[in-house]
């Protein structure tokens, strides 16, 4: 199998709240919630970069689709990372996420690997690392 991720789906407890966090709080563009006309179809999409989208889908709908009964979320089972081009950019994203309602899990600080990073949890507990890695130049 050739590795190619085109969609990351996060199961959320409250789709409206999750949409507001990513759209209004983080400023990510979206067409909003689509698929309301279908049972278990309401979902919100965000284009992260060409060929990669983020979907927010109610955990109950994801459970229905897969046949898995939703259990208690475990934030340590999965995390996402947002890499930026500088230490000040890490601080700015962490501040924006916190103001939008994220819980800062680990304040930004120098890392053992020579970078600078912090971690926040979105309103559904999904972990996001915000990092500057001097070995990975990034456009701002």
Coordinates of C-alpha atoms in Angstrom, one line a residue:
X1 CA 0.0 0.0 0.0
X2 CA 1.3 3.4 -0.9
X3 CA 1.0 5.8 2.1
X4 CA -1.4 8.6 1.2
X5 CA -3.6 10.2 3.8
X6 CA -6.3 12.4 2.3
X7 CA -8.8 12.7 5.2
X8 CA -8.4 12.8 9.0
X9 CA -11.7 12.4 10.8
X10 CA -12.1 13.4 14.4
X11 CA -15.1 12.1 16.3
X12 CA -16.7 14.9 18.3
X13 CA -19.4 15.0 21.0
X14 CA -20.9 18.3 19.9
X15 CA -20.5 19.1 16.2
X16 CA -21.7 22.7 16.5
X17 CA -19.1 23.3 19.3
X18 CA -16.3 21.6 17.4
X19 CA -17.2 23.6 14.2
X20 CA -17.1 26.8 16.2
X21 CA -13.7 26.0 17.7
X22 CA -12.0 25.2 14.4
X23 CA -13.8 27.8 12.2
X24 CA -14.3 30.7 14.6
X25 CA -11.6 30.1 17.1
X26 CA -8.7 29.0 14.9
X27 CA -10.0 30.7 11.8
X28 CA -10.0 27.7 9.5
X29 CA -12.2 28.1 6.4
X30 CA -15.1 25.7 5.9
X31 CA -18.4 25.5 4.2
X32 CA -19.9 24.5 7.6
X33 CA -21.9 21.5 8.4
X34 CA -23.1 19.5 5.4
X35 CA -25.1 16.3 5.1
X36 CA -27.8 17.2 7.7
X37 CA -30.4 15.7 5.4
X38 CA -29.0 12.2 6.0
X39 CA -29.3 10.3 9.3
X40 CA -25.8 10.1 10.7
X41 CA -24.6 12.3 7.8
X42 CA -23.9 15.7 9.4
X43 CA -20.2 16.5 9.0
X44 CA -17.9 19.5 8.7
X45 CA -14.8 19.6 6.4
X46 CA -11.7 21.8 6.5
X47 CA -9.1 21.8 3.7
X48 CA -5.8 21.6 5.6
X49 CA -3.6 21.7 2.5
X50 CA -4.0 20.5 -1.1
X51 CA -5.1 16.8 -1.0
X52 CA -5.7 16.7 2.8
X53 CA -8.9 17.5 4.7
X54 CA -10.0 17.3 8.3
X55 CA -13.5 16.1 9.0
X56 CA -15.5 16.6 12.2
X57 CA -18.1 13.9 12.6
X58 CA -20.2 13.1 15.7
X59 CA -18.8 10.2 17.6
X60 CA -22.3 8.6 17.6
X61 CA -22.3 8.7 13.7
X62 CA -18.8 7.4 13.5
X63 CA -19.8 4.5 15.8
X64 CA -22.9 3.9 13.7
X65 CA -20.9 3.8 10.5
X66 CA -18.3 1.4 11.9
X67 CA -20.5 -0.7 14.2
X68 CA -18.3 0.2 17.2
X69 CA -20.0 1.4 20.3
X70 CA -18.3 4.7 21.3
X71 CA -16.4 4.4 24.6
X72 CA -14.5 6.9 26.7
X73 CA -12.1 8.9 24.6
X74 CA -8.4 8.3 25.3
X75 CA -6.4 11.4 24.2
X76 CA -3.1 9.6 24.4
X77 CA -4.1 7.2 21.6
X78 CA -3.6 9.8 18.8
X79 CA -2.3 13.3 18.3
X80 CA -1.9 15.7 15.5
X81 CA 0.9 18.2 15.0
X82 CA 0.9 21.7 13.5
X83 CA 4.5 22.7 12.7
X84 CA 5.3 26.4 12.3
X85 CA 8.4 28.4 11.3
X86 CA 9.5 30.0 14.6
X87 CA 9.2 30.0 18.4
X88 CA 7.0 33.1 18.4
X89 CA 4.7 31.4 15.9
X90 CA 4.3 28.5 18.4
X91 CA 3.4 30.9 21.1
X92 CA 0.9 32.7 18.8
X93 CA -0.9 29.5 17.9
X94 CA -1.0 28.3 21.5
X95 CA -2.5 31.7 22.5
X96 CA -5.1 31.6 19.7
X97 CA -6.1 28.0 20.6
X98 CA -6.4 28.8 24.3
X99 CA -8.5 31.9 23.5
X100 CA -10.7 29.7 21.3
X101 CA -11.5 27.3 24.2
X102 CA -8.6 24.7 24.0
X103 CA -7.1 23.4 27.2
X104 CA -3.3 23.9 27.2
X105 CA -2.0 20.5 28.2
X106 CA 1.7 21.5 28.0
X107 CA 2.8 25.1 27.7
X108 CA 5.3 25.8 24.9
X109 CA 8.9 25.3 25.9
X110 CA 12.3 24.2 24.5
X111 CA 12.4 20.5 23.7
X112 CA 15.0 17.8 24.3
X113 CA 15.4 17.5 20.5
X114 CA 16.4 21.2 19.9
X115 CA 13.0 22.6 19.0
X116 CA 10.2 24.4 20.8
X117 CA 6.7 23.0 21.3
X118 CA 3.5 23.0 23.3
X119 CA 0.4 20.9 23.3
X120 CA -3.3 21.7 23.6
X121 CA -6.5 19.7 23.7
X122 CA -9.5 20.8 21.6
X123 CA -12.9 20.9 23.2
X124 CA -13.3 17.1 22.5
X125 CA -9.9 16.3 24.0
X126 CA -8.1 15.7 20.7
X127 CA -4.4 16.5 21.3
X128 CA -2.6 19.0 19.0
X129 CA 1.1 19.6 19.3
X130 CA 2.3 23.0 18.0
X131 CA 6.0 22.8 17.2
X132 CA 8.9 24.6 15.7
X133 CA 11.6 22.2 14.5
X134 CA 14.8 23.9 13.3
X135 CA 15.5 20.9 11.1
X136 CA 12.2 21.4 9.2
X137 CA 12.0 24.9 7.6
X138 CA 8.4 26.0 7.3
X139 CA 6.8 28.9 5.5
X140 CA 4.8 31.1 7.8

